[in-house]
GROMACS .gro file of C-alpha atoms in nm:
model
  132
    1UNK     CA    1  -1.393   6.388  -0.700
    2UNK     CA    2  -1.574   6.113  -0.928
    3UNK     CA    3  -1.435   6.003  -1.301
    4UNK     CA    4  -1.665   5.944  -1.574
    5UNK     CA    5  -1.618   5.973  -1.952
    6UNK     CA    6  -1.741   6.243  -2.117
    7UNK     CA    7  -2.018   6.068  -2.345
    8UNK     CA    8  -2.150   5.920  -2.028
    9UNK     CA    9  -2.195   6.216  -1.823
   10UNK     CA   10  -2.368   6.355  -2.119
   11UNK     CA   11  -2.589   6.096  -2.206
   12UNK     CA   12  -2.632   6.045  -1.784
   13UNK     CA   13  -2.735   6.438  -1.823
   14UNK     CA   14  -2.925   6.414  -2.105
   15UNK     CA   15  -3.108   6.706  -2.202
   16UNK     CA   16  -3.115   6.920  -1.857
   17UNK     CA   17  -3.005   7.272  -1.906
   18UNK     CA   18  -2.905   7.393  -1.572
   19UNK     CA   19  -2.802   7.214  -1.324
   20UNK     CA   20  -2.682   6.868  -1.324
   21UNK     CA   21  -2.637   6.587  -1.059
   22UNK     CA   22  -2.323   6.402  -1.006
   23UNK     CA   23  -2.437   6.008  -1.059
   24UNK     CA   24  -2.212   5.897  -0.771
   25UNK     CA   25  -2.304   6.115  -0.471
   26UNK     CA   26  -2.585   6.348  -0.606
   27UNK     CA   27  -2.415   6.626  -0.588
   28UNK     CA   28  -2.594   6.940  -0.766
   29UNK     CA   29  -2.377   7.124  -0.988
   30UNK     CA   30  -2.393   7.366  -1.304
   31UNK     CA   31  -2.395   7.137  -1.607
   32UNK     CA   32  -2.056   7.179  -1.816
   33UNK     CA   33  -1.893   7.245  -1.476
   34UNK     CA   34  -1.640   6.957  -1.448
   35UNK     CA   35  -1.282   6.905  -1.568
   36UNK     CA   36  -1.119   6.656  -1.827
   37UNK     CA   37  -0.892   6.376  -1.653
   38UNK     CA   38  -0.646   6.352  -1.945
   39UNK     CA   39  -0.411   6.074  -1.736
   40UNK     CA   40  -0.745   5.903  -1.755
   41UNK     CA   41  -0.849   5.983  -2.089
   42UNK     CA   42  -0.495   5.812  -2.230
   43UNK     CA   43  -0.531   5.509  -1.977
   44UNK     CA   44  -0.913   5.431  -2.187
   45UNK     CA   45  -0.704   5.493  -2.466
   46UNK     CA   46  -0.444   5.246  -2.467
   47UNK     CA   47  -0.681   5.005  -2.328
   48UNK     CA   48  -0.909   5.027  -2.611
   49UNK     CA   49  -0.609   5.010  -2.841
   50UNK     CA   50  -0.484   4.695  -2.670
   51UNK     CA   51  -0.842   4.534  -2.719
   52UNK     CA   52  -0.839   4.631  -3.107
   53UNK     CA   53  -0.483   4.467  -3.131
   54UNK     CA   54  -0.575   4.154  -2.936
   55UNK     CA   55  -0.939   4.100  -3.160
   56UNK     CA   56  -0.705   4.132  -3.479
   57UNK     CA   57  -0.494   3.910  -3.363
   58UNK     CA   58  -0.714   3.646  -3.258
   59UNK     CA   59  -0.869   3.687  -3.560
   60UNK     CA   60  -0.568   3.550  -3.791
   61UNK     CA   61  -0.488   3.193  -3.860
   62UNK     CA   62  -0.165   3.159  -3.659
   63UNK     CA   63  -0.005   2.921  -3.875
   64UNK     CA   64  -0.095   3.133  -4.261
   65UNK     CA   65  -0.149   3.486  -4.042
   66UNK     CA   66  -0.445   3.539  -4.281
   67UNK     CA   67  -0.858   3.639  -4.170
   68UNK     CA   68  -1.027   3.323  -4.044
   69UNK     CA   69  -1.303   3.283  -4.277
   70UNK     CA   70  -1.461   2.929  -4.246
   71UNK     CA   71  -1.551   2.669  -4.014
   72UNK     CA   72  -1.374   2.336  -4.054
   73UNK     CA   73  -1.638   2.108  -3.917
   74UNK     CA   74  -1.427   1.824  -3.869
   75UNK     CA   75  -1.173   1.970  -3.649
   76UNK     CA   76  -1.463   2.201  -3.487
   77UNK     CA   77  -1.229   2.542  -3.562
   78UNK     CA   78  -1.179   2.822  -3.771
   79UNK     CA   79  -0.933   2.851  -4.047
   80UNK     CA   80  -0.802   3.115  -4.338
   81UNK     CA   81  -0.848   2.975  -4.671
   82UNK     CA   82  -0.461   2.841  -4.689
   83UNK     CA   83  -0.575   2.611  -4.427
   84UNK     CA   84  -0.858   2.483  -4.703
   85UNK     CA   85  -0.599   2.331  -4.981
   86UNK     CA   86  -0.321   2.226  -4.660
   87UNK     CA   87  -0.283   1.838  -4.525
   88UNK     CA   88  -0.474   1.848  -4.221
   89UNK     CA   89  -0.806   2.020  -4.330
   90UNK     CA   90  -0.794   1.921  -4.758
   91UNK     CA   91  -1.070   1.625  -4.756
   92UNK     CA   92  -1.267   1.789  -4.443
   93UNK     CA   93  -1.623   2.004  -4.511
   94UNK     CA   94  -1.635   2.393  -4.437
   95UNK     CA   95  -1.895   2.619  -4.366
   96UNK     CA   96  -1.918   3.014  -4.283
   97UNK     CA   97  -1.919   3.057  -3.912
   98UNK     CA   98  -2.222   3.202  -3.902
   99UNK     CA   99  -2.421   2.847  -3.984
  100UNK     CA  100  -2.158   2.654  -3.747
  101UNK     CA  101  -2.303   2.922  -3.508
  102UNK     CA  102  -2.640   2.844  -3.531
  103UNK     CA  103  -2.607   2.502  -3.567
  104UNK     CA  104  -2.402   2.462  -3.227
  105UNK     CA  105  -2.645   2.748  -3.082
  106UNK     CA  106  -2.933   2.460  -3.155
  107UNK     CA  107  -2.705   2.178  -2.997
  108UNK     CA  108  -2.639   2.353  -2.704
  109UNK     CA  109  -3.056   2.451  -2.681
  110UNK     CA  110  -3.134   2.073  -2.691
  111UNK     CA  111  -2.906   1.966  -2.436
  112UNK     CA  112  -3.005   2.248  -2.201
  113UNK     CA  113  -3.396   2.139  -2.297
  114UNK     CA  114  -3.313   1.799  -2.218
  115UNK     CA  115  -3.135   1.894  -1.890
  116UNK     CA  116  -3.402   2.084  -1.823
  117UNK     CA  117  -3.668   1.795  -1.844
  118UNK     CA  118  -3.431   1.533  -1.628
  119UNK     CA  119  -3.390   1.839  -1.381
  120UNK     CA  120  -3.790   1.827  -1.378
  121UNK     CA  121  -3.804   1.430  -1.353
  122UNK     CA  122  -3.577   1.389  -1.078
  123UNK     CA  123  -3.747   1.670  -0.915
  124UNK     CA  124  -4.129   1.514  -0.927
  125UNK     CA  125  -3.958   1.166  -0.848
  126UNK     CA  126  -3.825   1.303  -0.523
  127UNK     CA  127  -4.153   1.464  -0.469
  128UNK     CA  128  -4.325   1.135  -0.523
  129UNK     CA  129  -4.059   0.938  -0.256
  130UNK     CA  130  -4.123   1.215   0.001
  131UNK     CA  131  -4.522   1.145  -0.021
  132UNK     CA  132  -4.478   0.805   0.019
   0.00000   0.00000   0.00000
């Protein structure tokens, strides 16, 4: 007996009419012919319910409990906008997260370009030493 959920097996399925493989051991069987695993079904459940409730959390400023909205590029973290006007962020510069995104997303393509090219160097160098 395999487990699947039921928008899997039906997009696994796809538009066949008659009979149906099982994707685990190829099994042949009449499509529609299988049985719901409700102890399952809850078990996805919860789990999806317990992501949802950890995203939202980790979403809110822990000290203000509000949406983190904007990039404090100072301390290199997200805050709410309580965190704007308060002591430790009031004279620091904001921006949405989706610019601090792309500008670390740039950072982080230089290094690895630079890496790259010293990876390169070091490589031809010990080519060079082995000719010699």
């Amino acid at each position: 007996e395999h487990n699947f959920c039921k928008s899997c097996i039906q997009q696994f399925w796809g538009k066949q009419r008659q009979a149906v493989s099982c994707p685990e051991c190829r099994l042949v069987l009449l499509q529609g012919s299988f049985t719901s695993n409700r102890v399952l079904a809850n078990l996805c459940e919860k789990a999806r319910q317990l992501e949802l409730k950890l995203e939202a959390d980790w979403s809110l400023c822990e000290e203000h409990r509000e949406k983190l909205i904007l990039f404090c590029e100072e301390d290199e973290m997200l805050i709410c906008a309580s965190c704007v006007g308060s002591p430790p962020h009031s004279a620091h510069r904001y921006q949405p997260p989706e610019m601090a995104t792309d500008i670390y997303k740039d950072h982080l393509k230089l290094s690895l370009d630079s890496m790259e090219t010293e990876k390169k160097n070091q490589s031809e160098l010990k080519q060079q030493q082995k000719i010699k």
